[in-house]
Amino acid sequence: SQQGEEDPQALSIQEGENATMNCSYKTSINNLQWYRQNSGRGLVHLILIRSNEREKHSGRLRVTLDTSKKSSSLLITASRAADTASYFCATDNNNDMRFGAGTRLTVKP
Amino acid sequence: SQTIHQWPATLVQPVGSPLSLECTVEGTSNPNLYWYRQAAGRGLQLLFYSVGIGQISSEVPQNLSASRPQDRQFILSSKKLLLSDSGFYLCAWSGGEGQPQHFGDGTRLSIL
């Protein structure tokens, strides 16, 4: 069963704008991970944030984690058309990985 | 570097037929291995995971089974497919608990 719930389900922005996606979960976690999926392909790991971390950066990606609110956000800055994809959060608790339904991001050139 | 191979890319099978999907990993030893199913426009549902040869954990009761005959080989099987087995099947590996997962390109299975 799914645990992470992404919000919004779909997001459409112009190239150059920032995109923010949110993820909420229900149970305790060891870490939370964000993945990207291009249509019809496998998922690609983007970033992992551990339960004792609050913020993490990787290039144009910024992830925050608030364990008190059981939520995380993924910010993509200065978006590009190539960022168009579905983005999933996944909670990890002792080898039990649970994925959300994803946010479909469209970046218009 | 590590690579993961999953095949076939697409498969069309009649209801009641058997299934065998194979996944192999190269460039690492003793990986954790996973099988997921993804319905259209949805997230991933974990079906099976394995932390070692012959060690299979099942997440969801179903007519599918998994086997790990070798360290870097993970097989998803069914004796008789149902219409509800249609979907996008993804294999993944990780270096262990709490590590990122690395996915194959998936198999799109259509049941007629």
XYZ file of C-alpha atoms in Angstrom:
221
model
C 0.000 0.000 0.000
C 1.149 3.550 -0.621
C 2.313 5.804 2.165
C 3.670 8.955 0.556
C 1.088 11.260 -0.950
C 2.354 13.896 -3.356
C 0.726 17.236 -3.854
C -0.151 18.525 -6.375
C -0.997 15.628 -8.666
C -0.043 17.730 -11.674
C 1.917 20.952 -12.084
C 2.482 23.009 -15.219
C 4.993 25.880 -15.261
C 7.051 27.949 -17.666
C 10.721 27.320 -18.231
C 12.801 29.282 -15.739
C 10.192 29.154 -12.985
C 10.602 27.164 -9.776
C 8.594 24.003 -9.142
C 7.619 22.865 -5.657
C 6.192 19.448 -4.922
C 5.071 18.232 -1.525
C 4.899 14.820 0.053
C 3.091 13.746 3.212
C 3.371 10.413 4.961
C 1.836 8.676 7.947
C 4.303 6.446 9.796
C 7.844 6.809 11.100
C 10.669 6.617 8.585
C 14.412 6.023 8.399
C 14.755 8.188 5.320
C 12.756 9.729 2.525
C 13.788 9.611 -1.106
C 12.729 11.474 -4.231
C 12.720 9.861 -7.647
C 12.036 11.016 -11.179
C 10.358 8.978 -13.916
C 10.230 9.830 -17.583
C 7.224 8.391 -19.383
C 7.492 4.632 -19.853
C 10.882 4.365 -18.170
C 12.262 3.243 -14.845
C 12.682 5.570 -11.896
C 15.864 7.532 -11.329
C 16.984 8.333 -7.821
C 17.368 12.062 -7.179
C 18.049 12.636 -3.518
C 17.837 10.888 -0.141
C 17.255 12.727 3.114
C 17.630 10.937 6.433
C 15.178 11.323 9.284
C 17.674 13.396 11.297
C 18.261 15.854 8.428
C 16.124 18.885 7.707
C 17.376 20.069 4.328
C 19.500 18.775 1.488
C 20.696 20.236 -1.798
C 21.821 18.669 -5.042
C 22.393 21.016 -7.967
C 19.050 22.703 -8.727
C 17.228 20.423 -6.281
C 16.407 21.310 -2.703
C 14.644 18.869 -0.406
C 13.280 19.620 3.034
C 11.994 17.198 5.639
C 9.786 17.985 8.622
C 9.359 14.819 10.657
C 7.054 16.546 13.149
C 4.611 17.251 10.323
C 5.506 14.075 8.436
C 6.074 16.029 5.269
C 8.749 16.744 2.703
C 9.099 19.096 -0.215
C 11.117 19.016 -3.422
C 12.031 22.326 -5.014
C 13.420 22.462 -8.536
C 14.847 25.889 -9.274
C 15.196 27.491 -12.708
C 13.233 24.686 -14.350
C 13.989 23.440 -17.856
C 11.839 21.674 -20.415
C 13.954 18.574 -19.773
C 12.653 18.524 -16.176
C 9.267 17.410 -17.516
C 8.600 14.070 -15.799
C 6.758 12.478 -12.897
C 8.285 12.907 -9.460
C 7.736 10.443 -6.638
C 8.552 10.490 -2.977
C 9.274 7.219 -1.233
C 9.491 6.524 2.472
C 11.942 3.932 3.722
C 11.461 2.176 7.044
C 13.628 -0.911 7.579
C 13.659 -1.990 3.934
C 9.952 -1.250 3.583
C 9.787 1.234 0.673
C 6.469 2.965 -0.001
C 5.958 5.221 -3.010
C 3.386 7.922 -3.494
C 1.281 8.352 -6.627
C 3.562 11.089 -7.938
C 3.385 14.624 -9.245
C 3.306 15.052 -13.006
C 5.461 18.120 -13.806
C 5.244 19.805 -17.204
C 7.725 22.551 -17.999
C 6.742 24.581 -21.050
C 9.547 26.031 -23.170
C 29.811 0.653 -12.732
C 26.627 -1.115 -11.799
C 23.950 -1.853 -14.342
C 20.560 -3.501 -14.189
C 18.957 -5.344 -17.072
C 15.302 -6.184 -17.291
C 13.568 -7.956 -20.129
C 11.482 -8.121 -22.158
C 10.529 -4.455 -22.571
C 6.978 -5.302 -23.635
C 4.965 -8.476 -23.411
C 1.470 -9.427 -24.508
C 0.094 -12.593 -22.951
C -3.296 -14.320 -22.980
C -5.222 -14.841 -19.763
C -4.224 -18.100 -18.099
C -0.770 -18.259 -19.641
C 2.427 -18.455 -17.554
C 4.827 -15.588 -16.988
C 8.540 -15.242 -16.437
C 10.246 -11.859 -16.189
C 13.951 -11.736 -15.553
C 16.150 -9.116 -13.984
C 19.917 -9.211 -13.617
C 22.362 -6.841 -11.979
C 26.004 -6.387 -12.894
C 28.861 -4.713 -11.118
C 27.832 -5.350 -7.533
C 27.512 -8.289 -5.191
C 24.806 -9.271 -2.702
C 22.406 -6.499 -3.696
C 18.925 -6.127 -2.295
C 16.534 -6.826 -5.159
C 12.954 -5.627 -5.640
C 9.967 -6.195 -7.924
C 7.359 -3.439 -8.227
C 4.184 -3.036 -10.251
C 2.959 0.350 -11.424
C -0.601 0.899 -12.608
C -1.129 3.629 -15.212
C -0.650 7.075 -13.679
C -0.008 5.659 -10.242
C 2.840 5.072 -7.856
C 4.724 1.848 -7.359
C 3.432 -1.131 -5.433
C 6.137 -3.290 -3.883
C 5.536 -6.937 -4.785
C 8.637 -8.778 -3.571
C 12.057 -8.033 -2.177
C 15.098 -10.168 -1.530
C 18.118 -9.577 0.677
C 19.950 -12.724 -0.458
C 19.849 -15.910 -2.527
C 16.699 -17.862 -1.801
C 15.373 -15.170 0.552
C 12.107 -13.701 -0.743
C 9.687 -11.463 1.116
C 6.215 -10.995 -0.314
C 4.318 -7.793 0.287
C 1.005 -8.555 -1.340
C -0.891 -11.851 -1.652
C -1.384 -12.578 -5.351
C -0.885 -15.163 -8.039
C 2.683 -13.985 -8.651
C 5.856 -15.459 -7.186
C 9.507 -14.480 -7.190
C 12.745 -16.404 -7.050
C 16.413 -15.536 -6.680
C 18.382 -18.491 -8.019
C 21.643 -16.530 -8.182
C 23.052 -13.557 -6.300
C 22.307 -11.051 -9.054
C 19.276 -12.645 -10.708
C 15.686 -12.002 -9.732
C 12.756 -13.655 -11.505
C 9.068 -12.809 -11.367
C 6.722 -15.633 -12.315
C 3.127 -16.662 -12.569
C 1.565 -19.999 -13.421
C -1.689 -18.483 -14.734
C -2.011 -14.795 -15.541
C -5.137 -12.792 -14.720
C -6.417 -9.686 -16.490
C -5.597 -7.731 -13.336
C -1.911 -8.619 -13.737
C -1.579 -6.074 -16.539
C 0.769 -3.244 -15.680
C 4.280 -1.902 -15.752
C 6.706 -4.121 -13.841
C 9.914 -2.653 -12.510
C 12.936 -4.360 -11.041
C 15.318 -2.472 -8.789
C 18.428 -3.070 -6.714
C 20.023 -1.314 -3.785
C 23.222 -1.651 -1.826
C 21.295 -2.435 1.334
C 18.734 -1.151 3.759
C 18.416 2.620 3.671
C 20.245 2.940 0.349
C 18.876 4.462 -2.876
C 17.253 2.090 -5.313
C 18.300 1.790 -8.946
C 15.670 0.759 -11.434
C 15.569 -1.146 -14.684
C 13.622 0.203 -17.641
C 10.587 -1.921 -16.879
C 8.390 -4.443 -18.663
C 4.988 -3.379 -19.919
C 2.736 -6.415 -19.570
C -0.614 -6.544 -21.322
C -3.003 -9.394 -20.669
C -5.587 -10.154 -23.355
